Coordinates of C-alpha atoms in Angstrom, one line a residue:
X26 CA 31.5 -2.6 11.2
X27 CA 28.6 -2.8 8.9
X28 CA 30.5 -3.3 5.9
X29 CA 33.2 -5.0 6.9
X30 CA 30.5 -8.0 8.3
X31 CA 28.4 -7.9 5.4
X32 CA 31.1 -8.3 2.1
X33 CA 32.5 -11.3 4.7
X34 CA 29.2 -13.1 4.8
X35 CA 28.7 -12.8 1.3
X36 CA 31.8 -13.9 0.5
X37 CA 31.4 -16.9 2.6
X38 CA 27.4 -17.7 2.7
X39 CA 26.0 -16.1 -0.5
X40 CA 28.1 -18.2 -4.2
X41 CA 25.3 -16.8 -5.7
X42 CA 26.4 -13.0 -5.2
X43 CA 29.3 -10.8 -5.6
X44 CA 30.6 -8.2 -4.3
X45 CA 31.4 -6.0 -7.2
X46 CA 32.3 -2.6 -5.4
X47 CA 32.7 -0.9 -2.2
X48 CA 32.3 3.0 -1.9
X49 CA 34.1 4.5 0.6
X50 CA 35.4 8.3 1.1
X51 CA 38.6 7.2 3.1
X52 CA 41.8 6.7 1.5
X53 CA 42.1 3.4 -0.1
X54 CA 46.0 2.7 1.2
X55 CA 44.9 3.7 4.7
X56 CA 42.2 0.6 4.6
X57 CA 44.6 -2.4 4.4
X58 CA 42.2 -4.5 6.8
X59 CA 39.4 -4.3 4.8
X60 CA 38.0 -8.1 3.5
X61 CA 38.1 -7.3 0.4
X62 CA 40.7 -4.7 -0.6
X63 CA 40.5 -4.6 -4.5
X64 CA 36.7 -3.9 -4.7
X65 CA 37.0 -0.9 -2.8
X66 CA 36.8 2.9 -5.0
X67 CA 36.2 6.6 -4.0
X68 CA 34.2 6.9 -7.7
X69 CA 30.2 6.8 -7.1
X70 CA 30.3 6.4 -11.0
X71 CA 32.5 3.3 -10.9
X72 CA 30.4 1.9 -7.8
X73 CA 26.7 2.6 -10.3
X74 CA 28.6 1.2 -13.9
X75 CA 29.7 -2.3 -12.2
X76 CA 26.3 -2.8 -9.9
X77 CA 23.0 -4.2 -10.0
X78 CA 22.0 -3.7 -6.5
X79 CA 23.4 -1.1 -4.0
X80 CA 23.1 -1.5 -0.7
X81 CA 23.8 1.5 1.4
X82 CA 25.5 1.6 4.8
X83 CA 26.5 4.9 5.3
X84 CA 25.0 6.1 8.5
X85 CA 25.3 9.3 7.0
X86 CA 22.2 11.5 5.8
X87 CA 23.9 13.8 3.6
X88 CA 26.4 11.4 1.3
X89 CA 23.6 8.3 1.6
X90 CA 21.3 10.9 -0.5
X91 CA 23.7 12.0 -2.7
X92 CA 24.5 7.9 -3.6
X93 CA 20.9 7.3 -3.1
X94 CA 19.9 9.8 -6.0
X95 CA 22.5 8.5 -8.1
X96 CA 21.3 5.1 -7.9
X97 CA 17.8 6.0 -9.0
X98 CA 19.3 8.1 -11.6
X99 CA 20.6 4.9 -13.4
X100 CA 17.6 2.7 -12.3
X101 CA 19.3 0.8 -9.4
X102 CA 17.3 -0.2 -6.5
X103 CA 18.5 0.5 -2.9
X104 CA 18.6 -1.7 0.3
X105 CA 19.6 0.6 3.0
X106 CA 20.7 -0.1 7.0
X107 CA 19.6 3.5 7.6
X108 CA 17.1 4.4 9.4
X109 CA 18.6 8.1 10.2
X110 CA 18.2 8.8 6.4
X111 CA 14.6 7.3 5.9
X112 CA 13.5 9.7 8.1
X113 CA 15.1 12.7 6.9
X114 CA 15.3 12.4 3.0
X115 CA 13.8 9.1 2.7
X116 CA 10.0 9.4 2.1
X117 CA 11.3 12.0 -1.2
X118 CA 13.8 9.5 -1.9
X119 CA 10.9 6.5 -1.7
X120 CA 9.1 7.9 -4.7
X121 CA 11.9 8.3 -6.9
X122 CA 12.9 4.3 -7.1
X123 CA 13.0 1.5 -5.2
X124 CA 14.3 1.6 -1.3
X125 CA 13.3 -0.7 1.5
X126 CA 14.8 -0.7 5.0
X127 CA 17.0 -4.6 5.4
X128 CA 16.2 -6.7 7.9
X129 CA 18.8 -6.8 10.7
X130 CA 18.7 -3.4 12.6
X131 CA 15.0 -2.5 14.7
X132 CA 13.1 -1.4 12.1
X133 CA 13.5 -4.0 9.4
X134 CA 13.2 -7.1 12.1
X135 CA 10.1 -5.4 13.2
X136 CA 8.6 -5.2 9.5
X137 CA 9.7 -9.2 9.0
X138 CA 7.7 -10.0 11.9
X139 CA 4.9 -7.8 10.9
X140 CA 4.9 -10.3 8.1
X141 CA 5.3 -13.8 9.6
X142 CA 2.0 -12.3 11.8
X143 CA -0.2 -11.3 9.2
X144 CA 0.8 -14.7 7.3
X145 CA -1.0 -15.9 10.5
X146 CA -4.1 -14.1 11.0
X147 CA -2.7 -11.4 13.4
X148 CA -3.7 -7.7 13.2
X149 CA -0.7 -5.6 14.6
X150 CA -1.5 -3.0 17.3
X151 CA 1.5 -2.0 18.8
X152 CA 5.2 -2.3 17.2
X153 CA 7.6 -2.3 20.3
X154 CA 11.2 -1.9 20.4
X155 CA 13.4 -2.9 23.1
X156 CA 15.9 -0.9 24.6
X157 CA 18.5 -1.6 27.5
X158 CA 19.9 1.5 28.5
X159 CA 18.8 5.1 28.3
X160 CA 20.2 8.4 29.6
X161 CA 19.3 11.8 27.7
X162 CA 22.2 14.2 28.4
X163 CA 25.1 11.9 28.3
X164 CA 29.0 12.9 29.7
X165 CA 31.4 12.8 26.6
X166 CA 33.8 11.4 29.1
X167 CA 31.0 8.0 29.5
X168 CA 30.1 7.8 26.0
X169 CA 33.9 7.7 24.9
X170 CA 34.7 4.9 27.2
X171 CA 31.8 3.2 26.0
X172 CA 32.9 4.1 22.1
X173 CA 35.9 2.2 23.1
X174 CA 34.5 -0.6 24.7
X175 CA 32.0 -1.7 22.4
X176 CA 34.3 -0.9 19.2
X177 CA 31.6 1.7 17.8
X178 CA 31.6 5.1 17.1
X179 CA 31.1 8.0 19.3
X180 CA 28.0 9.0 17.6
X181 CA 26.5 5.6 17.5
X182 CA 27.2 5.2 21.1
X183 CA 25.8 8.9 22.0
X184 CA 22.5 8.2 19.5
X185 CA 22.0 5.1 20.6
X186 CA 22.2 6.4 24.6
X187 CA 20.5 9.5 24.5
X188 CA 17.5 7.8 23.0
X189 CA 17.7 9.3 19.6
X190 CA 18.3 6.1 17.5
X191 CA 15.4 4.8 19.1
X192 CA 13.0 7.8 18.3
X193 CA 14.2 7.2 14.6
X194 CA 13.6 3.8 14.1
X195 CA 10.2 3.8 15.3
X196 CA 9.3 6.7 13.1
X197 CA 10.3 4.9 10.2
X198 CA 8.5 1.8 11.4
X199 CA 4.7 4.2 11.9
X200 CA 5.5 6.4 8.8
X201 CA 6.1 2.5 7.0
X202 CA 2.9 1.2 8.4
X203 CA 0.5 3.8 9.1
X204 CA 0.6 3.8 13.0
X205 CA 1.0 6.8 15.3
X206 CA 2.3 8.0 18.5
X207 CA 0.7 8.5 22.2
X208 CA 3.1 11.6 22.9
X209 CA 5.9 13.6 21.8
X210 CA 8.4 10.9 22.9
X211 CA 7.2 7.5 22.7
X212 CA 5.6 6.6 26.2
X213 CA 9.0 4.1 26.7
X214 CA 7.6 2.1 29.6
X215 CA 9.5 0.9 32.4
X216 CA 9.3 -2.8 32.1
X217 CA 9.8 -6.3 33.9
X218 CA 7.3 -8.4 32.3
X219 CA 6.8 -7.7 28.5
X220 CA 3.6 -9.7 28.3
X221 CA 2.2 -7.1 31.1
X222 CA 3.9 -4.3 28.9
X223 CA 2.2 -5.6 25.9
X224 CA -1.2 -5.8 27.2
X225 CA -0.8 -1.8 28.9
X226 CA 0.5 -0.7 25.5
X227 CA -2.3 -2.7 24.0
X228 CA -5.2 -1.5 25.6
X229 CA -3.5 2.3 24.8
X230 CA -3.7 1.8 21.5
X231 CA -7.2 0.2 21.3
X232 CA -8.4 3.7 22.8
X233 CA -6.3 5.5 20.2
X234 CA -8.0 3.8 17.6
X235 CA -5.0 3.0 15.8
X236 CA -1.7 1.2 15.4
X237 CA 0.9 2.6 17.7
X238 CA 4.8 2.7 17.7
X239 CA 6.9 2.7 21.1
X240 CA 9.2 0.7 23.1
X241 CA 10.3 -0.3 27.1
X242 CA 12.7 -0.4 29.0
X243 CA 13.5 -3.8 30.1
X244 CA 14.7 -5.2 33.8
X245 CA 15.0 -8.4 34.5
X246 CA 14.9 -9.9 30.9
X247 CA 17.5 -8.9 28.0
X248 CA 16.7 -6.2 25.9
X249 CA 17.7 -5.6 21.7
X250 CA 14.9 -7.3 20.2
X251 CA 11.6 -6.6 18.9
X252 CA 8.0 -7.4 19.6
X253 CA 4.4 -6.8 18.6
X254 CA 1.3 -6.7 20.5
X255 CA -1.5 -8.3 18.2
X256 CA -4.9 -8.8 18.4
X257 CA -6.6 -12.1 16.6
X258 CA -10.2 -13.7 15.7
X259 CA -12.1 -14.4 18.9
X260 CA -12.5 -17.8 17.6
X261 CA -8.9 -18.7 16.7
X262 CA -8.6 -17.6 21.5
X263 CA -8.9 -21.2 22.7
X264 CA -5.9 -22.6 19.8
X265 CA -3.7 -19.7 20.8
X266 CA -3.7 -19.9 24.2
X267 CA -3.2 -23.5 24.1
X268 CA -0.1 -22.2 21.7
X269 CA 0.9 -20.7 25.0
X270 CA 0.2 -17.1 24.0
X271 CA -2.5 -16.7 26.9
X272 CA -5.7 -15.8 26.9
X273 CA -5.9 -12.6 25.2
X274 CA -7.0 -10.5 23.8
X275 CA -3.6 -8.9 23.8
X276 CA -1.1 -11.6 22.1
X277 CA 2.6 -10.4 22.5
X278 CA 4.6 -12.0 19.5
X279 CA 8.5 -11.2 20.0
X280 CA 11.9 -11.3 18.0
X281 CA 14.4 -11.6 20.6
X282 CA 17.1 -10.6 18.0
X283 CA 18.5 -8.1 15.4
X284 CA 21.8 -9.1 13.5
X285 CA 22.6 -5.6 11.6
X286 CA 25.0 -7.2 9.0
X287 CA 24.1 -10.7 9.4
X288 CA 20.4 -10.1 8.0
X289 CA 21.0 -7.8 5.2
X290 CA 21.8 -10.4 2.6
X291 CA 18.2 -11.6 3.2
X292 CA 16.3 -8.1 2.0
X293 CA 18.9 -8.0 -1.0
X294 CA 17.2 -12.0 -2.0
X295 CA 14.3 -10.4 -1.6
X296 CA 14.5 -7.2 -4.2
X297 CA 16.3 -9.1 -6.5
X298 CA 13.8 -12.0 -6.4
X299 CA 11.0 -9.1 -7.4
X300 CA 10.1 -9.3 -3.5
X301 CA 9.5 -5.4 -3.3
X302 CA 10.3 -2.8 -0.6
X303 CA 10.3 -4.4 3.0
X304 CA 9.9 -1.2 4.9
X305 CA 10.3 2.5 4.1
X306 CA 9.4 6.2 5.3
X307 CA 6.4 6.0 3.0
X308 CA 6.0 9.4 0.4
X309 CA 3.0 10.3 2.6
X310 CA 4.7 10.4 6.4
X311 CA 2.7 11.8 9.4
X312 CA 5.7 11.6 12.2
X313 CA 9.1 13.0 12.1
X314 CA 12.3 12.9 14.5
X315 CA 12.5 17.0 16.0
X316 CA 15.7 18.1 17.5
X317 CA 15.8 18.9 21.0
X318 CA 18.2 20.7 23.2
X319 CA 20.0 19.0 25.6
X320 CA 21.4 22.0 27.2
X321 CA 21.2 25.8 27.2
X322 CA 22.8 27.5 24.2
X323 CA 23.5 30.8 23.5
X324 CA 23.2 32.5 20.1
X325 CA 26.1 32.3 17.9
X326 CA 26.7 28.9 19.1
X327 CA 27.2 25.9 16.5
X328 CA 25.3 22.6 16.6
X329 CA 28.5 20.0 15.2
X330 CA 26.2 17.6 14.5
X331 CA 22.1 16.7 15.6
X332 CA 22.2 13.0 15.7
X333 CA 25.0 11.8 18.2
X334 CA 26.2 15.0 19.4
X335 CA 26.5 16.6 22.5
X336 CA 24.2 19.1 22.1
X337 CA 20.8 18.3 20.8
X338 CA 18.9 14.4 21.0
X339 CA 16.0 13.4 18.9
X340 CA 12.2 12.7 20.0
X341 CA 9.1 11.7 18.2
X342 CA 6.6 14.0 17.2
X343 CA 3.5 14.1 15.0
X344 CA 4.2 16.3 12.0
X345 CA 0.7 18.4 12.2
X346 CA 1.5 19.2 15.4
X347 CA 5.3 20.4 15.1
X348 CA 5.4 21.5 11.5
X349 CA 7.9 23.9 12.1
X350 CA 10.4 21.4 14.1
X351 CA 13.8 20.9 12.7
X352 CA 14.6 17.0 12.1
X353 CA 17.7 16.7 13.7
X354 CA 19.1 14.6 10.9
X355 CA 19.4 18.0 9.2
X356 CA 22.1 19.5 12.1
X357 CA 25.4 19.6 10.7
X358 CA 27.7 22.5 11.4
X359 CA 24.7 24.4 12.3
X360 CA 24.6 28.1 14.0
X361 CA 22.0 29.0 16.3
X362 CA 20.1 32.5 15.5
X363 CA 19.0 32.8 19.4
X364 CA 19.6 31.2 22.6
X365 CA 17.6 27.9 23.6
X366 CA 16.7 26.3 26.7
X367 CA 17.0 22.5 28.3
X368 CA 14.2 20.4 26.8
X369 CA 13.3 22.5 24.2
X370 CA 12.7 21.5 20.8
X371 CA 14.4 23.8 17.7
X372 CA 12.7 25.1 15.0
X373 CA 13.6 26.6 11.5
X374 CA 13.3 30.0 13.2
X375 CA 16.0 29.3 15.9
X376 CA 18.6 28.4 13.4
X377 CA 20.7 29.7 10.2
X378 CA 20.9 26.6 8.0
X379 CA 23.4 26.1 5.5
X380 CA 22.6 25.2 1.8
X381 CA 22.3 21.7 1.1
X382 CA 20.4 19.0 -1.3
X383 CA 18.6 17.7 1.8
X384 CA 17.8 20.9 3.0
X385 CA 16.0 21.5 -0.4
X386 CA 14.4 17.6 0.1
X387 CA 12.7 18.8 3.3
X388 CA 11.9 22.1 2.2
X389 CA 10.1 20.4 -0.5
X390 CA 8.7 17.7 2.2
X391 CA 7.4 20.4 4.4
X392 CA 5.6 22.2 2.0
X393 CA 3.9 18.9 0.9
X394 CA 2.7 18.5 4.1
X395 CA 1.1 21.6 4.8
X396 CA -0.6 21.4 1.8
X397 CA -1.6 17.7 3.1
X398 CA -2.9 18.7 6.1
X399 CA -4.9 21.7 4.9
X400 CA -6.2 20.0 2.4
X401 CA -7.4 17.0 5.3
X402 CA -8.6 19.7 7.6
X403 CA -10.8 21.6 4.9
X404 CA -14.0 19.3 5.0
X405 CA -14.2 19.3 8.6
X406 CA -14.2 23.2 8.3
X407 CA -16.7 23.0 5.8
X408 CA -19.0 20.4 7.9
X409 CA -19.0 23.0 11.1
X410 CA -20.1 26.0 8.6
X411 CA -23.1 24.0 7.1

């Protein structure tokens, strides 16, 4: 769908672009419908020689690094809709060239706002998603009708159920701009009033101490956009809630919106005008995505796939607190070394991995930060000996 919607609207909205090539591992003659047939080749080389922008759609961790590297290799720079590769591969990938997150899915609308807001004086505290529906341990039986139904794929409709997309994109969107998480989770309030929601997730992250990332629940007001809880001068209180924000000193500023495809062409204006990266995992992360089981497993058992299977979901969690978690965006054809429990999140030592390049990315990353956080925790240490 991503594809297919973005060459159209290029085609039709953007004379000043073209669309020189379109990658794709699928047979050529078995994509007939495709808008525009005679740019399509299975050659990454072919794709690199005739661009001077990618932009990268894949969904897919493992080939969107491969085509990512490539990219970098020949000094392209890289708009990507994919947030489930930013937070596997993509703060390693961010210091190797230029890739920023587009606008259009959750995390990029949220890092647009974050802009128009600080144009204005705003100081972000909370970056909320919305979500409509959530249910952990989806049937296969519900999640293929609602494939069908909504004309996505079974993944996307399992991720996006089980809560998993959501847990990604607001990793991306704290790693991005330096905010945390409350709990392994998100706290994912129940909500029928987001200005109420705002001001509770608001006055949580005031006693943090520090940006937070999380979302709710809607009911009684449609869900799929984005919002931010701000805080702004004390003097600027009487103008705003005039503006019809209220009184403060919790201001809820909200995108009621995301177009995926729609909004791309906007970030690829942007890098090409020298705009620089919108959003990205940053090459210093603090939170990750873990993989957690959804049901019991035996050992011997394989894990098909961690984001948008059947067997595992994905949840928040502060990287110097799980360092040995297993980002689910690793789980492909995975076998487990022992048996696991409902609830439980996986780790390295609970699974035989298979070779890969990300593997070897996030080997590298987790090394990185244990060095990191050693290195943060030492004067502390040092402090309580004196």
């Amino acid at each position: 769908m991503i594809s297919h919607c973005f060459v159209r609207l290029i085609m039709q909205h953007y004379k000043d672009m073209t669309i020189s090539r379109v990658l794709t591992r699928r047979r050529i003659d078995t994509l007939g419908d495709f808008p525009l047939r005679d740019a399509l080749t299975n050659s990454i080389d072919d794709l690199l020689e005739h661009s001077d922008i990618i932009v990268e759609c894949t969904g897919d961790v493992f080939f969107g690094t491969e085509v990512i590297e490539r990219a970098f290799e020949a000094g392209l720079p890289v708009v990507t809709i994919n947030a489930e590769l930013q937070v596997t591969t993509g703060s390693h990938l961010a210091g190797k060239g230029l890739l920023t997150e587009a606008e259009g899915d959750q995390p990029g609308s949220l890092a647009a706002l974050r802009e128009e807001a600080l144009q204005m004086g705003f100081k972000p505290l909370v970056y909320g998603n919305m979500k409509g529906y959530l249910n952990h341990n989806p049937s296969l039986e519900d999640m293929t009708y609602w494939s069908k139904r909504q004309g996505i794929s079974l993944e996307q409709t399992t991720s996006f159920t089980d809560g998993t997309k959501v847990q990604i994109e607001q990793v991306v969107v704290g790693n991005g701009f330096g905010a945390t998480i409350t709990r392994r989770g998100l706290e994912g309030l129940a909500s029928t009033d987001l200005n109420v929601s705002g001001q509770v997730l608001g006055l949580i992250a005031d006693g943090v101490g520090q940006p937070i990332v999380d979302y709710v629940l809607p009911s009684g007001y449609p869900a799929g956009g984005v919002f931010l809880v701000c805080r702004h001068d004390e003097m600027q209180a009487q103008a705003i809630e005039y503006f019809k924000l209220g009184p403060g000193p919790y201001y809820v500023l909200t995108r009621p919106f995301h177009l995926c495809s729609l909004e791309v062409g906007k970030t690829v204006r942007r890098v090409l005008a020298g705009g620089g990266v919108l959003l990205n995992n940053s090459v210093s992360p603090t939170l990750g995505v873990a993989a957690i089981a959804k049901r019991e497993m035996r050992a011997g058992e394989i894990i098909a796939r961690g984001i948008g299977g059947f067997d595992v979901r994905g949840e928040a969690v502060k990287l110097a607190e799980e360092l040995d978690h297993v980002p689910i965006g690793l789980l492909r054809n995975t076998v487990l070394k022992r048996p696991v429990e409902p609830g439980q999140l996986i780790t390295f030592d609970d699974i035989e991995v298979q070779p890969s390049r990300v593997l070897d990315i996030l080997t590298q990353q987790q090394q990185t930060v244990r060095q990191r956080i050693a290195t943060d925790t030492q004067p502390t240490t040092l402090r309580q000996a004196l």
